[in-house]
Short mmCIF file of C-alpha atoms in Angstrom, two decimals:
data_model
loop_
_atom_site.label_atom_id
_atom_site.label_comp_id
_atom_site.label_asym_id
_atom_site.label_seq_id
_atom_site.Cartn_x
_atom_site.Cartn_y
_atom_site.Cartn_z
CA UNK A 1 9.58 -15.60 12.69
CA UNK A 2 5.79 -14.78 11.10
CA UNK A 3 3.52 -15.06 13.49
CA UNK A 4 0.11 -15.62 12.33
CA UNK A 5 -3.27 -15.15 13.95
CA UNK A 6 -6.87 -17.05 13.61
CA UNK A 7 -9.33 -16.04 13.24
CA UNK A 8 -8.92 -12.66 11.28
CA UNK A 9 -12.37 -11.49 12.72
CA UNK A 10 -14.69 -13.40 15.21
CA UNK A 11 -18.37 -11.90 16.85
CA UNK A 12 -19.17 -13.46 19.99
CA UNK A 13 -22.14 -12.79 22.26
CA UNK A 14 -22.14 -10.90 25.74
CA UNK A 15 -20.94 -13.53 28.23
CA UNK A 16 -19.56 -15.90 26.05
CA UNK A 17 -16.12 -17.55 25.64
CA UNK A 18 -14.02 -16.07 22.89
CA UNK A 19 -10.43 -17.98 21.89
CA UNK A 20 -8.32 -16.14 19.71
CA UNK A 21 -5.21 -17.92 18.39
CA UNK A 22 -2.42 -17.04 17.49
CA UNK A 23 0.62 -19.87 15.37
CA UNK A 24 4.48 -19.03 15.21
CA UNK A 25 6.67 -20.22 12.60
CA UNK A 26 9.78 -21.29 15.11
CA UNK A 27 9.86 -22.27 18.21
CA UNK A 28 9.95 -19.03 20.50
CA UNK A 29 9.10 -21.13 24.00
CA UNK A 30 7.53 -18.25 25.99
CA UNK A 31 8.26 -15.41 24.82
CA UNK A 32 4.92 -13.85 23.41
CA UNK A 33 2.76 -11.37 24.63
CA UNK A 34 -0.87 -9.96 23.86
CA UNK A 35 -1.67 -6.22 23.32
CA UNK A 36 -5.44 -4.59 23.18
CA UNK A 37 -5.99 -2.19 20.82
CA UNK A 38 -9.41 -0.09 21.16
CA UNK A 39 -10.56 2.18 18.79
CA UNK A 40 -8.64 5.08 18.03
CA UNK A 41 -6.11 4.36 20.94
CA UNK A 42 -3.03 2.83 21.54
CA UNK A 43 -2.25 -0.69 22.04
CA UNK A 44 -2.31 -1.81 25.76
CA UNK A 45 0.32 -4.73 27.12
CA UNK A 46 -2.32 -7.74 28.00
CA UNK A 47 -0.54 -10.72 28.40
CA UNK A 48 3.52 -11.48 28.22
CA UNK A 49 5.09 -14.69 29.21
CA UNK A 50 2.33 -15.92 27.23
CA UNK A 51 0.23 -16.39 30.40
CA UNK A 52 0.80 -13.85 32.51
CA UNK A 53 -1.50 -10.74 32.65
CA UNK A 54 -0.80 -7.46 32.60
CA UNK A 55 -2.04 -4.39 35.18
CA UNK A 56 -5.54 -3.71 35.00
CA UNK A 57 -6.57 -6.54 33.03
CA UNK A 58 -9.50 -8.17 35.11
CA UNK A 59 -9.13 -12.62 35.25
CA UNK A 60 -11.67 -13.36 32.79
CA UNK A 61 -8.27 -13.14 30.13
CA UNK A 62 -6.29 -15.70 29.99
CA UNK A 63 -2.90 -16.70 27.91
CA UNK A 64 -1.44 -20.29 27.41
CA UNK A 65 0.83 -22.36 25.43
CA UNK A 66 4.26 -22.70 24.59
CA UNK A 67 6.76 -23.72 21.72
CA UNK A 68 4.44 -22.22 18.21
CA UNK A 69 0.86 -22.78 19.67
CA UNK A 70 -0.61 -19.89 21.65
CA UNK A 71 -3.95 -18.98 23.06
CA UNK A 72 -5.74 -16.03 24.39
CA UNK A 73 -9.20 -16.59 25.90
CA UNK A 74 -11.56 -14.31 27.11
CA UNK A 75 -13.78 -16.71 29.37
CA UNK A 76 -16.95 -13.97 29.21
CA UNK A 77 -16.93 -11.01 26.90
CA UNK A 78 -18.00 -7.89 28.07
CA UNK A 79 -18.82 -4.82 25.70
CA UNK A 80 -15.59 -3.22 26.48
CA UNK A 81 -13.16 -5.94 25.34
CA UNK A 82 -14.22 -5.00 21.40
CA UNK A 83 -11.11 -4.73 19.85
CA UNK A 84 -7.82 -5.53 17.84
CA UNK A 85 -5.68 -8.36 19.80
CA UNK A 86 -2.49 -9.05 18.49
CA UNK A 87 -0.15 -11.08 19.04
CA UNK A 88 3.92 -10.39 19.13
CA UNK A 89 6.95 -12.68 19.80
CA UNK A 90 9.78 -11.33 21.46
CA UNK A 91 12.15 -14.54 21.47
CA UNK A 92 15.20 -12.23 19.25
CA UNK A 93 15.17 -9.35 16.89
CA UNK A 94 13.29 -8.88 15.03
CA UNK A 95 9.99 -8.76 17.21
CA UNK A 96 7.31 -9.50 15.06
CA UNK A 97 3.63 -8.79 15.24
CA UNK A 98 0.37 -11.02 14.41
CA UNK A 99 -1.93 -9.33 11.66
CA UNK A 100 -4.32 -9.44 14.88
CA UNK A 101 -7.79 -10.70 15.41
CA UNK A 102 -10.90 -8.09 15.57
CA UNK A 103 -13.28 -9.11 18.32
CA UNK A 104 -16.52 -7.53 18.20
CA UNK A 105 -19.55 -8.25 19.87
CA UNK A 106 -22.84 -10.54 18.63
CA UNK B 1 2.10 7.52 36.78
CA UNK B 2 3.72 5.99 33.34
CA UNK B 3 3.39 8.82 30.72
CA UNK B 4 5.24 8.73 26.94
CA UNK B 5 4.57 11.75 24.81
CA UNK B 6 5.09 11.56 21.17
CA UNK B 7 5.82 14.25 18.78
CA UNK B 8 7.35 15.40 15.58
CA UNK B 9 4.74 13.90 13.20
CA UNK B 10 3.52 15.66 10.19
CA UNK B 11 3.41 16.09 6.03
CA UNK B 12 6.65 15.48 4.12
CA UNK B 13 7.32 15.18 1.02
CA UNK B 14 8.85 11.91 -0.33
CA UNK B 15 12.14 11.77 0.16
CA UNK B 16 12.39 14.39 2.95
CA UNK B 17 13.06 14.02 6.72
CA UNK B 18 11.51 14.10 9.77
CA UNK B 19 12.64 14.05 13.49
CA UNK B 20 10.20 12.54 15.97
CA UNK B 21 10.86 12.67 20.14
CA UNK B 22 8.69 10.67 22.92
CA UNK B 23 8.97 12.91 26.17
CA UNK B 24 9.09 10.57 29.29
CA UNK B 25 7.97 10.33 32.46
CA UNK B 26 6.65 7.70 35.70
CA UNK B 27 9.71 5.79 35.43
CA UNK B 28 13.33 5.75 35.61
CA UNK B 29 13.86 6.71 32.06
CA UNK B 30 17.32 5.63 32.17
CA UNK B 31 17.23 1.81 33.29
CA UNK B 32 14.90 0.59 30.27
CA UNK B 33 15.40 0.16 26.68
CA UNK B 34 12.89 2.32 24.72
CA UNK B 35 11.10 1.15 21.01
CA UNK B 36 9.31 2.83 18.29
CA UNK B 37 6.35 0.92 16.63
CA UNK B 38 4.40 2.10 13.55
CA UNK B 39 1.31 1.99 12.23
CA UNK B 40 -0.23 1.91 8.93
CA UNK B 41 -3.48 3.50 8.13
CA UNK B 42 -6.41 0.84 9.06
CA UNK B 43 -3.20 -1.94 9.50
CA UNK B 44 -1.07 -3.75 12.20
CA UNK B 45 1.59 -3.37 14.37
CA UNK B 46 4.95 -2.96 12.77
CA UNK B 47 8.32 -2.77 14.90
CA UNK B 48 10.61 -0.32 13.98
CA UNK B 49 13.75 0.19 16.04
CA UNK B 50 14.86 -0.45 19.47
CA UNK B 51 18.02 1.35 21.80
CA UNK B 52 18.97 0.08 25.06
CA UNK B 53 19.30 1.96 27.95
CA UNK B 54 22.62 3.59 27.30
CA UNK B 55 22.21 3.64 23.99
CA UNK B 56 24.88 1.11 23.65
CA UNK B 57 22.58 -1.09 21.55
CA UNK B 58 20.38 -0.49 18.65
CA UNK B 59 18.34 -2.30 16.33
CA UNK B 60 16.25 -1.59 13.20
CA UNK B 61 13.84 -3.32 11.14
CA UNK B 62 15.11 -4.22 7.62
CA UNK B 63 12.19 -1.66 6.11
CA UNK B 64 13.68 1.06 7.49
CA UNK B 65 17.61 0.31 8.05
CA UNK B 66 20.11 3.19 6.53
CA UNK B 67 17.41 5.39 6.15
CA UNK B 68 15.96 5.84 9.94
CA UNK B 69 18.00 6.87 13.39
CA UNK B 70 16.95 6.21 17.36
CA UNK B 71 18.49 7.62 20.03
CA UNK B 72 17.66 8.73 23.23
CA UNK B 73 19.03 11.97 25.47
CA UNK B 74 18.75 10.14 29.23
CA UNK B 75 19.14 13.66 30.70
CA UNK B 76 16.12 15.12 28.97
CA UNK B 77 14.17 11.67 29.16
CA UNK B 78 13.85 11.79 25.88
CA UNK B 79 13.33 9.09 22.82
CA UNK B 80 14.35 9.98 19.12
CA UNK B 81 13.73 9.26 15.81
CA UNK B 82 15.57 10.53 13.08
CA UNK B 83 13.74 9.77 9.65
CA UNK B 84 15.52 10.03 6.50
CA UNK B 85 14.80 9.50 2.90
CA UNK B 86 11.16 8.86 3.62
CA UNK B 87 8.98 7.03 1.32
CA UNK B 88 4.93 6.59 0.73
CA UNK B 89 5.02 3.76 2.27
CA UNK B 90 6.75 5.28 5.73
CA UNK B 91 3.01 6.20 6.34
CA UNK B 92 1.69 5.78 9.83
CA UNK B 93 0.82 6.53 13.28
CA UNK B 94 4.08 6.09 15.40
CA UNK B 95 4.37 5.16 18.39
CA UNK B 96 6.96 4.97 21.36
CA UNK B 97 6.77 2.29 24.45
CA UNK B 98 8.97 1.47 27.07
CA UNK B 99 10.43 -2.28 27.85
CA UNK B 100 10.52 -2.97 31.60
CA UNK B 101 11.60 -6.71 30.83
CA UNK B 102 15.00 -7.82 30.16
CA UNK B 103 16.97 -8.53 26.86
CA UNK B 104 13.81 -10.15 25.42
CA UNK B 105 10.58 -8.84 26.30
CA UNK B 106 8.18 -7.12 26.02
CA UNK B 107 6.47 -4.05 24.97
CA UNK B 108 5.21 -2.57 28.49
CA UNK B 109 3.90 1.10 28.13
CA UNK B 110 2.85 2.91 25.21
CA UNK B 111 2.54 6.68 23.98
CA UNK B 112 -0.89 7.78 22.08
CA UNK B 113 1.99 8.14 18.77
CA UNK B 114 2.33 10.89 16.23
CA UNK B 115 1.29 10.97 12.87
CA UNK B 116 3.54 10.89 9.67
CA UNK B 117 2.58 11.42 6.34
CA UNK B 118 4.24 11.30 2.91
CA UNK B 119 3.06 12.79 0.37
CA UNK B 120 3.89 15.03 -2.58
#
């Protein structure tokens, strides 16, 4: 299964909404996760089951979608949200990641 | 608090071998599957291998199949990755992670990784 993320990079003003997209080449139901990776750090689970927020992440992060189209939304961008965001399917092995979206502050 | 600490990385020549370890604490290691993910310098994430809680089931990415072997010692709360016939394209930071969910689930907690460089 090929995971395609768009855009490759995104620049958003503080307080504005950021919308990241992920598309699967096959139906993966809701078997999708989002990870946040800040510079020099390990990835951190952000969203699983397409829409369930992992422990420690604020409510401004939300995930949606099912089947082949998924979205990660950050409702009001903060400076600490600068990172690369990866989607990953876990529908069947091999799990695959998207190429990532680099999110920057404008 | 969940902690995963990878070790064993380093510089190795093409064709050489290396064994990575991942020491786990803060959760019941014997209950959960474990996985390895790698990230080449400046690149994205690539899943490498997974092992079930009891070591009964393993899977590998095609890129490492036949060269890498995943294993675990539940008595030591430690995950391993034996890497043989290393190639330049295996150069990456290798992360271990646990899978708290069911058979198909996300990678919940990650270590900081260990860097493997394959170069002559």
